[in-house]
């Protein structure tokens, strides 16, 4: 199987004068309705590739075959939940009734608003919270929105000194980043050797300047934070609010609820937990939920079902969905320079439709199975590979887990300058047709290799992956050079990661 396309750039395929279209004769040649100002006209020829249609079709079709996606192979990218995106979701999303202009008045968009409202309500039930907004575009955007809710809450009470937020050292990088964008100062709390938050280290950090604490559960190591009730009690006692990073809510679905654990605000990634496609930057969706009493701080507009007198004459159903804007807290927020809007219109609506289709296809009774199977799959891989890879935290994991590189007997001793690194293992995996796991994250270990299989993979796929991972460990022992020079079978060989980040070239110059 060789799908690799080592083709040229479309500019290199260009032949001067070659066209892929023919236009009818211009009957108005010589007539001009509008004289363009010379300053508006192009001074030099536009540099576009000149190709025939077949060349263009082949070029882009072959390029697309170089892509790796969840539709082409196993993608165990920890923290990213690369579960299968059912094709039914795509079909539902393309129903003509959903193809609305964003300025369509609410009374002509009742079906779409009803769908939005049902997703809001379903998420509220899954999370054990009072109300959700689906407006934020991504997980990080949800974090920012949620932190704005927390700030607005404190400010509305005249409690303006709460400018610090506690974030565990194992947190996803977006947590401190969002907090900084929200104007909060980050206070880091350390983890214990078992990977969970150190409650004793938390206690001295609490005080009247603490706006709240962000927690991820299961945390970035795939571990359930068992101390949450105690942590929530301590943070609430000092006047702070609890924020739940639910980007990866997968293992919790239908099993336990952030609201019941004492969290006040949270976000969920529809593009991870609810199977909507992602990668390459989006589009995503990061709905934010709040407990009772915080609803008025959610961003505008909100979708509400309200009795509508104008529909009374139509019969029994007198309710209609409306776009509602909170007015009371605006002054507070504007006073702090924060807009009550976080997105245009109602967020990435196409993604919300796909998530709704996923929820309905699973059905309430099957949602808990998704989480349980994702946990089973992760533990199956972990237990099958612990004979070859270092398992720094030896306990039952949730939907993902972290290895700390190869075992020493397979060349993984990081004190040895010649040791086989996690990067080498990740690159070699590409030769076997698998996407690499997340590497060097979280930062708690030298050689982190973070694996998340998700529930949608069959046992056969997991077994293939386990066999390849063991084979790579054997190769590391017998022929480390093979790993050091991997990948061997990809369109480009090993990249200079630093150069790729520091000197990226996105345009073609002759
Ligand atoms: C993915 C992820 C995020 C960020 O989500 P984006 O949609 O990529 O912004 C935040 N927290 C955790 C734990 C995540 O896994």
Short mmCIF file of C-alpha atoms and ligand atoms in Angstrom, two decimals:
data_model
loop_
_atom_site.label_atom_id
_atom_site.label_comp_id
_atom_site.label_asym_id
_atom_site.label_seq_id
_atom_site.Cartn_x
_atom_site.Cartn_y
_atom_site.Cartn_z
CA UNK A 1 0.00 0.00 0.00
CA UNK A 2 1.64 3.23 -1.05
CA UNK A 3 -0.73 6.17 -0.90
CA UNK A 4 2.09 8.67 -0.62
CA UNK A 5 2.04 11.49 -3.15
CA UNK A 6 5.33 13.30 -3.60
CA UNK A 7 3.77 15.78 -6.03
CA UNK A 8 4.83 19.27 -6.93
CA UNK A 9 3.22 22.46 -5.76
CA UNK A 10 0.30 23.69 -7.85
CA UNK A 11 2.49 26.65 -8.90
CA UNK A 12 5.10 24.24 -10.26
CA UNK A 13 2.42 22.50 -12.36
CA UNK A 14 1.45 25.81 -13.96
CA UNK A 15 1.95 26.26 -17.76
CA UNK A 16 1.61 29.78 -19.08
CA UNK A 17 -1.67 30.27 -20.96
CA UNK A 18 -3.21 26.94 -19.95
CA UNK A 19 -6.83 27.29 -18.78
CA UNK A 20 -9.44 25.03 -17.23
CA UNK A 21 -12.52 26.88 -18.50
CA UNK A 22 -13.95 28.63 -21.54
CA UNK A 23 -16.22 31.66 -21.35
CA UNK A 24 -18.75 32.81 -23.99
CA UNK A 25 -17.71 35.72 -26.19
CA UNK A 26 -17.98 39.03 -24.33
CA UNK A 27 -20.73 40.95 -26.16
CA UNK A 28 -19.92 44.13 -24.27
CA UNK A 29 -16.27 44.30 -25.20
CA UNK A 30 -15.27 47.94 -25.35
CA UNK A 31 -18.25 49.24 -23.34
CA UNK A 32 -17.55 50.28 -19.81
CA UNK A 33 -20.30 51.17 -17.33
CA UNK A 34 -17.98 52.30 -14.58
CA UNK A 35 -14.59 53.90 -14.93
CA UNK A 36 -12.38 52.45 -12.20
CA UNK A 37 -10.11 54.88 -10.50
CA UNK A 38 -6.52 54.08 -11.50
CA UNK A 39 -5.51 53.78 -7.86
CA UNK A 40 -7.97 50.89 -7.52
CA UNK A 41 -6.72 48.89 -10.49
CA UNK A 42 -4.05 46.23 -10.23
CA UNK A 43 -0.67 47.50 -11.43
CA UNK A 44 0.93 44.08 -12.00
CA UNK A 45 -0.46 40.77 -13.21
CA UNK A 46 -2.00 38.59 -10.51
CA UNK A 47 0.25 35.56 -9.99
CA UNK A 48 -2.07 32.57 -10.18
CA UNK A 49 -1.25 29.03 -11.28
CA UNK A 50 -2.48 28.22 -14.81
CA UNK A 51 -3.63 24.62 -15.03
CA UNK A 52 -6.20 22.45 -16.81
CA UNK A 53 -9.06 20.95 -14.78
CA UNK A 54 -7.72 17.38 -14.66
CA UNK A 55 -4.35 18.54 -13.33
CA UNK A 56 -6.12 20.49 -10.59
CA UNK A 57 -8.38 17.57 -9.65
CA UNK A 58 -5.47 15.09 -9.52
CA UNK A 59 -3.30 17.48 -7.58
CA UNK A 60 -5.80 18.08 -4.78
CA UNK A 61 -7.12 14.52 -4.69
CA UNK A 62 -3.58 13.16 -4.28
CA UNK A 63 -2.78 15.78 -1.67
CA UNK A 64 -5.88 14.86 0.32
CA UNK A 65 -4.71 11.23 0.32
CA UNK A 66 -1.62 12.32 2.22
CA UNK A 67 -3.81 13.44 5.10
CA UNK A 68 -4.15 11.29 8.17
CA UNK A 69 -7.53 11.42 9.86
CA UNK A 70 -9.72 9.32 12.10
CA UNK A 71 -11.41 8.08 8.89
CA UNK A 72 -8.10 6.64 7.64
CA UNK A 73 -6.55 5.17 10.77
CA UNK A 74 -6.21 4.85 14.55
CA UNK A 75 -5.59 8.24 16.18
CA UNK A 76 -4.81 7.77 19.91
CA UNK A 77 -3.96 11.43 20.53
CA UNK A 78 -4.26 11.85 24.31
CA UNK A 79 -6.42 14.73 25.57
CA UNK A 80 -7.91 15.24 22.09
CA UNK A 81 -10.59 12.49 22.08
CA UNK A 82 -10.30 11.62 18.41
CA UNK A 83 -13.42 9.45 18.38
CA UNK A 84 -15.19 8.50 15.20
CA UNK A 85 -17.44 11.22 13.71
CA UNK A 86 -20.56 9.34 12.57
CA UNK A 87 -21.57 10.15 9.00
CA UNK A 88 -25.22 10.39 10.02
CA UNK A 89 -24.32 13.63 11.83
CA UNK A 90 -23.08 15.11 8.56
CA UNK A 91 -26.28 14.13 6.78
CA UNK A 92 -28.52 15.64 9.47
CA UNK A 93 -26.48 18.84 9.53
CA UNK A 94 -27.05 19.29 5.79
CA UNK A 95 -30.87 19.12 5.97
CA UNK A 96 -32.13 22.15 4.03
CA UNK A 97 -34.18 23.45 6.99
CA UNK A 98 -30.97 24.15 8.92
CA UNK A 99 -29.52 26.23 6.12
CA UNK A 100 -30.58 29.59 7.56
CA UNK A 101 -29.13 33.04 7.22
CA UNK A 102 -27.83 34.09 10.66
CA UNK A 103 -30.01 37.23 10.54
CA UNK A 104 -33.23 35.19 10.09
CA UNK A 105 -35.79 36.52 12.60
CA UNK A 106 -36.42 34.16 15.52
CA UNK A 107 -40.02 33.51 14.44
CA UNK A 108 -38.78 31.94 11.17
CA UNK A 109 -36.02 29.93 12.92
CA UNK A 110 -38.09 28.09 15.52
CA UNK A 111 -36.77 24.63 14.58
CA UNK A 112 -33.13 25.68 14.84
CA UNK A 113 -33.74 27.51 18.12
CA UNK A 114 -35.55 24.49 19.50
CA UNK A 115 -32.56 22.30 18.63
CA UNK A 116 -30.23 24.81 20.33
CA UNK A 117 -32.43 24.81 23.42
CA UNK A 118 -32.59 21.02 23.57
CA UNK A 119 -28.81 20.73 23.39
CA UNK A 120 -28.54 23.34 26.17
CA UNK A 121 -30.98 21.39 28.33
CA UNK A 122 -29.37 18.01 27.62
CA UNK A 123 -25.94 19.35 28.57
CA UNK A 124 -27.40 20.87 31.75
CA UNK A 125 -28.80 17.45 32.68
CA UNK A 126 -25.55 15.63 31.85
CA UNK A 127 -23.55 18.19 33.87
CA UNK A 128 -25.95 18.64 36.78
CA UNK A 129 -25.98 22.41 36.25
CA UNK A 130 -28.74 24.96 35.72
CA UNK A 131 -28.14 26.52 32.29
CA UNK A 132 -25.76 26.39 29.35
CA UNK A 133 -24.78 28.73 26.55
CA UNK A 134 -23.56 27.19 23.30
CA UNK A 135 -22.09 30.46 22.03
CA UNK A 136 -18.33 29.88 22.64
CA UNK A 137 -16.38 28.58 19.64
CA UNK A 138 -13.89 26.24 21.36
CA UNK A 139 -12.71 24.83 24.67
CA UNK A 140 -10.31 27.67 25.37
CA UNK A 141 -13.03 30.17 24.39
CA UNK A 142 -15.37 28.40 26.83
CA UNK A 143 -12.76 28.74 29.57
CA UNK A 144 -12.48 32.47 28.91
CA UNK A 145 -16.29 32.80 28.91
CA UNK A 146 -16.59 30.81 32.15
CA UNK A 147 -13.89 32.84 33.85
CA UNK A 148 -15.69 36.02 32.74
CA UNK A 149 -18.81 34.64 34.44
CA UNK A 150 -16.79 34.10 37.63
CA UNK A 151 -15.34 37.63 37.48
CA UNK A 152 -18.76 39.18 36.78
CA UNK A 153 -20.21 37.31 39.75
CA UNK A 154 -17.60 38.66 42.15
CA UNK A 155 -17.76 42.19 40.74
CA UNK A 156 -21.58 42.23 40.90
CA UNK A 157 -21.24 41.67 44.65
CA UNK A 158 -18.74 44.49 45.00
CA UNK A 159 -16.01 41.91 45.67
CA UNK A 160 -13.40 43.46 43.38
CA UNK A 161 -10.22 42.15 44.99
CA UNK A 162 -10.56 38.57 43.72
CA UNK A 163 -8.00 38.68 40.92
CA UNK A 164 -6.22 35.33 41.35
CA UNK A 165 -7.14 31.89 40.08
CA UNK A 166 -5.68 28.57 41.23
CA UNK A 167 -4.62 26.15 38.48
CA UNK A 168 -3.03 22.71 39.10
CA UNK A 169 0.43 22.06 37.58
CA UNK A 170 -1.05 19.20 35.52
CA UNK A 171 -3.58 21.48 33.75
CA UNK A 172 -4.00 21.80 30.00
CA UNK A 173 -2.04 24.83 28.76
CA UNK A 174 -5.23 26.64 27.79
CA UNK A 175 -6.24 26.98 31.48
CA UNK A 176 -3.52 29.45 32.53
CA UNK A 177 -3.69 31.09 29.07
CA UNK A 178 -7.44 31.77 29.32
CA UNK A 179 -7.06 33.01 32.88
CA UNK A 180 -4.35 35.43 31.78
CA UNK A 181 -6.52 36.73 28.90
CA UNK A 182 -9.29 37.25 31.46
CA UNK A 183 -6.93 39.44 33.49
CA UNK A 184 -6.52 36.94 36.32
CA UNK A 185 -3.24 36.11 38.00
CA UNK A 186 -2.39 32.40 37.99
CA UNK A 187 -1.48 30.64 41.21
CA UNK A 188 -0.14 27.13 40.59
CA UNK A 189 -0.94 24.27 42.94
CA UNK A 190 1.30 21.21 42.90
CA UNK A 191 0.27 17.61 42.33
CA UNK A 192 1.11 14.72 44.63
CA UNK A 193 3.27 11.81 43.45
CA UNK A 194 0.04 9.95 42.63
CA UNK A 195 -0.82 12.67 40.05
CA UNK A 196 -3.76 14.27 41.90
CA UNK A 197 -3.99 17.75 43.43
CA UNK A 198 -2.17 18.17 46.76
CA UNK A 199 -4.85 19.45 49.15
CA UNK A 200 -2.29 20.42 51.80
CA UNK A 201 -0.44 22.55 49.23
CA UNK A 202 -3.74 24.18 48.26
CA UNK A 203 -4.72 25.35 51.76
CA UNK A 204 -2.14 28.15 52.19
CA UNK A 205 -3.04 29.57 48.74
CA UNK A 206 -6.64 30.32 49.68
CA UNK A 207 -7.70 33.80 50.74
CA UNK A 208 -9.81 36.90 49.97
CA UNK A 209 -7.93 37.49 46.67
CA UNK A 210 -8.92 34.11 45.16
CA UNK A 211 -11.58 34.28 42.42
CA UNK A 212 -11.73 30.51 42.14
CA UNK A 213 -10.00 27.32 41.11
CA UNK A 214 -9.88 25.53 37.76
CA UNK A 215 -9.84 21.74 37.79
CA UNK A 216 -9.85 19.11 35.08
CA UNK A 217 -11.47 15.81 35.94
CA UNK A 218 -10.38 13.23 35.02
CA UNK A 219 -7.21 15.26 35.09
CA UNK A 220 -4.65 15.43 32.31
CA UNK A 221 -3.08 12.18 33.52
CA UNK A 222 -6.43 10.46 33.06
CA UNK A 223 -6.96 10.21 36.83
CA UNK A 224 -10.11 10.86 38.81
CA UNK A 225 -9.53 13.65 41.35
CA UNK A 226 -10.92 11.93 44.45
CA UNK A 227 -10.41 14.96 46.71
CA UNK A 228 -12.87 17.18 44.82
CA UNK A 229 -15.52 17.41 47.60
CA UNK A 230 -12.88 18.57 50.08
CA UNK A 231 -11.29 20.95 47.54
CA UNK A 232 -14.67 22.45 46.60
CA UNK A 233 -15.51 22.97 50.26
CA UNK A 234 -12.21 24.78 50.92
CA UNK A 235 -12.48 27.01 47.83
CA UNK A 236 -16.12 27.90 48.55
CA UNK A 237 -15.27 28.62 52.18
CA UNK A 238 -12.77 31.25 51.09
CA UNK A 239 -15.38 32.82 48.76
CA UNK A 240 -14.07 31.44 45.44
CA UNK A 241 -15.95 29.53 42.73
CA UNK A 242 -15.05 26.14 41.27
CA UNK A 243 -14.42 25.88 37.51
CA UNK A 244 -14.56 22.47 35.78
CA UNK A 245 -12.60 21.91 32.58
CA UNK A 246 -14.86 19.34 30.93
CA UNK A 247 -13.20 19.32 27.50
CA UNK A 248 -12.90 15.56 27.92
CA UNK A 249 -16.14 14.73 29.68
CA UNK A 250 -16.21 11.36 27.91
CA UNK A 251 -15.55 9.02 30.86
CA UNK A 252 -18.03 10.89 33.07
CA UNK A 253 -20.99 10.78 30.69
CA UNK A 254 -24.03 9.51 32.56
CA UNK A 255 -21.83 8.25 35.42
CA UNK A 256 -21.26 11.36 37.54
CA UNK A 257 -21.92 15.09 37.24
CA UNK A 258 -19.71 18.14 37.88
CA UNK A 259 -22.69 19.98 39.41
CA UNK A 260 -23.09 17.25 42.03
CA UNK A 261 -19.37 17.45 42.87
CA UNK A 262 -19.64 21.13 43.82
CA UNK A 263 -18.58 22.88 40.62
CA UNK A 264 -20.17 26.24 39.75
CA UNK A 265 -19.07 26.83 36.16
CA UNK A 266 -17.78 24.51 33.44
CA UNK A 267 -17.20 24.04 29.74
CA UNK A 268 -17.59 20.96 27.56
CA UNK A 269 -15.97 20.45 24.17
CA UNK A 270 -18.62 19.25 21.72
CA UNK A 271 -15.73 18.53 19.33
CA UNK A 272 -14.23 16.02 21.72
CA UNK A 273 -16.91 14.55 23.93
CA UNK A 274 -19.81 14.68 21.46
CA UNK A 275 -18.09 13.34 18.35
CA UNK A 276 -18.10 16.44 16.16
CA UNK A 277 -15.15 16.59 13.75
CA UNK A 278 -12.07 18.55 14.77
CA UNK A 279 -8.40 18.97 14.03
CA UNK A 280 -6.53 21.63 12.12
CA UNK A 281 -8.07 24.37 14.23
CA UNK A 282 -11.78 23.81 14.10
CA UNK A 283 -14.60 24.56 13.82
CA UNK A 284 -15.26 23.67 17.44
CA UNK A 285 -17.77 24.41 20.15
CA UNK A 286 -17.17 24.94 23.87
CA UNK A 287 -20.53 25.32 25.64
CA UNK A 288 -20.43 26.84 29.13
CA UNK A 289 -22.73 25.81 31.97
CA UNK A 290 -23.42 27.45 35.32
CA UNK A 291 -25.14 26.46 38.55
CA UNK A 292 -28.35 28.10 39.72
CA UNK A 293 -27.85 31.75 40.59
CA UNK A 294 -25.22 32.45 37.93
CA UNK A 295 -27.45 32.31 34.82
CA UNK A 296 -27.63 36.09 34.44
CA UNK A 297 -23.87 36.23 33.85
CA UNK A 298 -23.97 34.02 30.75
CA UNK A 299 -23.21 35.82 27.49
CA UNK A 300 -25.87 37.25 25.18
CA UNK A 301 -27.92 36.25 23.35
CA UNK A 302 -29.55 33.36 25.18
CA UNK A 303 -32.21 31.13 23.63
CA UNK A 304 -35.36 30.98 25.76
CA UNK A 305 -38.75 29.37 25.33
CA UNK A 306 -41.31 32.02 26.25
CA UNK A 307 -45.09 32.26 25.90
CA UNK A 308 -45.82 34.17 22.72
CA UNK A 309 -49.17 36.00 22.58
CA UNK A 310 -48.93 36.51 18.82
CA UNK A 311 -49.25 32.75 18.32
CA UNK A 312 -52.26 32.33 20.62
CA UNK A 313 -54.76 32.27 17.76
CA UNK A 314 -52.92 29.32 16.16
CA UNK A 315 -54.14 27.01 18.92
CA UNK A 316 -52.86 25.35 22.03
CA UNK A 317 -49.12 25.99 21.67
CA UNK A 318 -48.53 29.56 22.71
CA UNK A 319 -44.82 29.28 23.36
CA UNK A 320 -42.03 30.32 21.03
CA UNK A 321 -38.25 30.42 21.15
CA UNK A 322 -36.76 33.85 21.47
CA UNK A 323 -33.34 35.38 21.57
CA UNK A 324 -33.05 36.88 25.01
CA UNK A 325 -30.47 39.42 26.12
CA UNK A 326 -29.68 39.97 29.80
CA UNK A 327 -29.80 43.63 30.67
CA UNK A 328 -29.15 43.83 34.41
CA UNK A 329 -25.52 42.73 34.57
CA UNK A 330 -24.44 44.64 31.48
CA UNK A 331 -23.41 47.74 33.36
CA UNK A 332 -21.22 45.68 35.66
CA UNK A 333 -19.54 43.99 32.77
CA UNK A 334 -19.23 47.06 30.61
CA UNK A 335 -17.89 48.91 33.61
CA UNK A 336 -15.09 46.35 33.62
CA UNK A 337 -14.63 46.60 29.86
CA UNK A 338 -16.02 43.14 29.17
CA UNK A 339 -18.59 42.69 26.42
CA UNK A 340 -21.65 40.53 27.15
CA UNK A 341 -21.16 38.89 23.73
CA UNK A 342 -18.50 36.24 23.10
CA UNK A 343 -19.37 35.24 19.53
CA UNK A 344 -21.28 36.26 16.46
CA UNK A 345 -24.88 35.01 16.58
CA UNK A 346 -25.19 31.63 18.35
CA UNK A 347 -21.74 30.09 17.88
CA UNK A 348 -20.81 27.31 15.45
CA UNK A 349 -24.33 26.12 14.75
CA UNK A 350 -23.34 23.29 12.36
CA UNK A 351 -21.31 21.70 15.15
CA UNK A 352 -24.24 21.99 17.56
CA UNK A 353 -26.49 20.14 15.07
CA UNK A 354 -23.94 17.33 14.78
CA UNK A 355 -23.70 17.01 18.57
CA UNK A 356 -27.49 16.83 18.77
CA UNK A 357 -27.57 14.06 16.15
CA UNK A 358 -24.94 12.16 18.16
CA UNK A 359 -26.89 12.52 21.42
CA UNK A 360 -30.12 11.34 19.79
CA UNK A 361 -28.42 8.40 18.03
CA UNK A 362 -26.96 7.16 21.31
CA UNK A 363 -30.10 7.84 23.31
CA UNK A 364 -30.24 8.55 27.03
CA UNK A 365 -29.91 4.87 27.93
CA UNK A 366 -26.67 4.38 25.95
CA UNK A 367 -24.77 7.54 26.82
CA UNK A 368 -23.15 5.99 29.94
CA UNK A 369 -21.78 3.15 27.76
CA UNK A 370 -19.63 5.59 25.76
CA UNK A 371 -17.76 6.61 28.90
CA UNK A 372 -17.39 3.10 30.28
CA UNK A 373 -16.05 1.69 27.00
CA UNK A 374 -13.54 4.54 26.64
CA UNK A 375 -12.26 3.65 30.14
CA UNK A 376 -12.10 -0.05 29.32
CA UNK A 377 -10.17 0.56 26.08
CA UNK A 378 -7.61 2.82 27.79
CA UNK A 379 -7.01 0.33 30.61
CA UNK A 380 -6.72 -2.55 28.12
CA UNK A 381 -3.87 -0.80 26.25
CA UNK A 382 -2.20 0.31 29.49
CA UNK A 383 -2.14 -3.19 30.97
CA UNK A 384 -1.04 -4.77 27.67
CA UNK A 385 1.97 -2.48 27.26
CA UNK A 386 3.28 -2.08 30.81
CA UNK A 387 5.75 -4.90 30.13
CA UNK A 388 7.49 -2.63 27.58
CA UNK A 389 6.79 0.98 28.63
CA UNK A 390 7.28 2.81 31.95
CA UNK A 391 4.02 3.35 33.82
CA UNK A 392 4.79 6.16 36.30
CA UNK A 393 1.39 6.08 37.98
CA UNK A 394 0.20 2.56 38.44
CA UNK A 395 -3.52 2.75 39.00
CA UNK A 396 -6.78 2.32 37.11
CA UNK A 397 -7.06 5.16 34.62
CA UNK A 398 -10.11 6.77 33.06
CA UNK A 399 -10.24 7.46 29.29
CA UNK A 400 -6.46 8.01 28.89
CA UNK A 401 -3.14 7.40 30.59
CA UNK A 402 0.52 8.43 30.38
CA UNK A 403 3.65 6.31 29.88
CA UNK A 404 7.04 7.80 30.70
CA UNK A 405 8.85 6.41 27.64
CA UNK A 406 10.28 2.93 27.13
CA UNK A 407 11.40 0.72 30.00
CA UNK A 408 15.14 0.88 30.63
CA UNK A 409 15.75 -2.62 29.25
CA UNK A 410 14.39 -1.38 25.90
CA UNK A 411 16.73 1.60 25.78
CA UNK A 412 14.50 4.10 27.55
CA UNK A 413 16.93 5.19 30.29
CA UNK A 414 16.88 8.97 29.96
CA UNK A 415 20.15 9.32 31.91
CA UNK A 416 21.87 7.63 28.95
CA UNK A 417 22.52 10.24 26.20
CA UNK A 418 21.92 7.57 23.53
CA UNK A 419 18.53 6.55 24.94
CA UNK A 420 15.57 5.97 22.64
CA UNK A 421 13.18 8.85 23.24
CA UNK A 422 9.42 9.18 23.15
CA UNK A 423 9.86 11.28 20.00
CA UNK A 424 11.63 8.31 18.30
CA UNK A 425 8.79 5.96 19.27
CA UNK A 426 6.19 8.46 18.01
CA UNK A 427 7.99 8.88 14.66
CA UNK A 428 8.37 5.12 14.18
CA UNK A 429 4.60 4.64 14.79
CA UNK A 430 3.95 6.68 11.63
CA UNK A 431 5.75 4.02 9.54
CA UNK A 432 3.23 1.48 10.83
CA UNK A 433 0.26 3.63 9.77
CA UNK A 434 -0.81 4.92 13.19
CA UNK A 435 -1.12 8.51 14.31
CA UNK A 436 1.26 9.18 17.20
CA UNK A 437 -0.08 9.70 20.73
CA UNK A 438 0.39 13.09 22.41
CA UNK A 439 4.03 13.43 23.45
CA UNK A 440 5.93 15.46 26.06
CA UNK A 441 2.66 16.53 27.66
CA UNK A 442 1.79 16.75 30.50
CA UNK A 443 5.09 18.24 31.66
CA UNK A 444 5.22 16.14 34.83
CA UNK A 445 7.45 13.46 33.26
CA UNK A 446 10.56 13.44 31.03
CA UNK A 447 9.25 11.23 28.25
CA UNK A 448 5.45 11.55 28.47
CA UNK A 449 3.50 9.49 25.94
CA UNK A 450 -0.20 10.11 26.41
CA UNK A 451 -2.59 7.57 24.92
CA UNK A 452 -6.36 7.95 24.49
CA UNK A 453 -7.98 5.27 22.33
CA UNK A 454 -11.65 6.37 22.76
CA UNK A 455 -14.60 3.99 22.84
CA UNK A 456 -15.18 3.84 19.09
CA UNK A 457 -12.21 1.55 18.32
CA UNK A 458 -12.62 -2.21 17.95
CA UNK A 459 -10.62 -4.75 19.95
CA UNK A 460 -8.85 -5.74 16.71
CA UNK A 461 -7.57 -2.18 16.20
CA UNK A 462 -6.40 -1.98 19.82
CA UNK A 463 -4.62 -5.35 19.45
CA UNK A 464 -2.88 -4.19 16.25
CA UNK A 465 -1.70 -1.05 18.00
CA UNK A 466 -0.47 -3.01 21.04
CA UNK A 467 1.45 -5.43 18.76
CA UNK A 468 3.12 -2.53 16.92
CA UNK A 469 4.05 -0.74 20.15
CA UNK A 470 5.69 -3.95 21.41
CA UNK A 471 7.49 -4.42 18.11
CA UNK A 472 8.83 -0.85 18.30
CA UNK A 473 10.13 -1.58 21.81
CA UNK A 474 11.97 -4.65 20.45
CA UNK A 475 13.39 -2.56 17.60
CA UNK A 476 14.57 0.01 20.15
CA UNK A 477 16.53 -2.76 21.83
CA UNK A 478 18.00 -4.41 18.72
CA UNK A 479 18.23 -1.56 16.19
CA UNK A 480 17.86 1.86 17.86
CA UNK A 481 19.11 3.64 14.71
CA UNK A 482 15.96 2.52 12.92
CA UNK A 483 13.93 4.55 15.43
CA UNK A 484 16.33 7.49 15.56
CA UNK A 485 15.96 7.96 11.78
CA UNK A 486 12.20 7.30 11.61
CA UNK A 487 9.84 7.95 9.93
CA UNK A 488 10.96 6.19 6.75
CA UNK A 489 7.67 5.83 4.81
CA UNK A 490 6.04 9.26 5.03
CA UNK A 491 5.95 12.05 2.40
CA UNK A 492 8.45 14.01 4.45
CA UNK A 493 10.99 12.51 6.84
CA UNK A 494 11.77 13.79 10.31
CA UNK A 495 11.03 17.49 10.66
CA UNK A 496 13.14 20.05 12.44
CA UNK A 497 10.38 20.90 14.93
CA UNK A 498 12.03 24.09 16.14
CA UNK A 499 12.68 25.41 12.62
CA UNK A 500 9.13 24.53 11.59
CA UNK A 501 7.78 26.68 14.42
CA UNK A 502 10.31 29.51 14.26
CA UNK A 503 10.58 29.85 10.47
CA UNK A 504 7.34 28.64 8.93
CA UNK A 505 6.78 29.27 5.20
CA UNK A 506 3.13 29.45 4.22
CA UNK A 507 3.41 31.09 0.83
CA UNK A 508 5.11 30.11 -2.42
CA UNK A 509 7.59 32.46 -4.03
CA UNK A 510 9.30 31.62 -7.29
C1 LIG B 1 -8.65 20.26 24.34
C2 LIG B 1 -8.65 20.74 25.70
C3 LIG B 1 -8.86 22.10 25.97
C4 LIG B 1 -8.96 23.17 24.90
O1 LIG B 1 -9.95 22.97 23.94
P1 LIG B 1 -9.86 23.71 22.51
O2 LIG B 1 -11.16 23.45 21.85
O3 LIG B 1 -8.70 23.08 21.80
O4 LIG B 1 -9.62 25.16 22.76
C5 LIG B 1 -8.93 22.49 27.30
N1 LIG B 1 -8.77 21.60 28.31
C6 LIG B 1 -8.55 20.29 28.08
C7 LIG B 1 -8.40 19.35 29.24
C8 LIG B 1 -8.48 19.81 26.77
O5 LIG B 1 -8.26 18.52 26.56
#
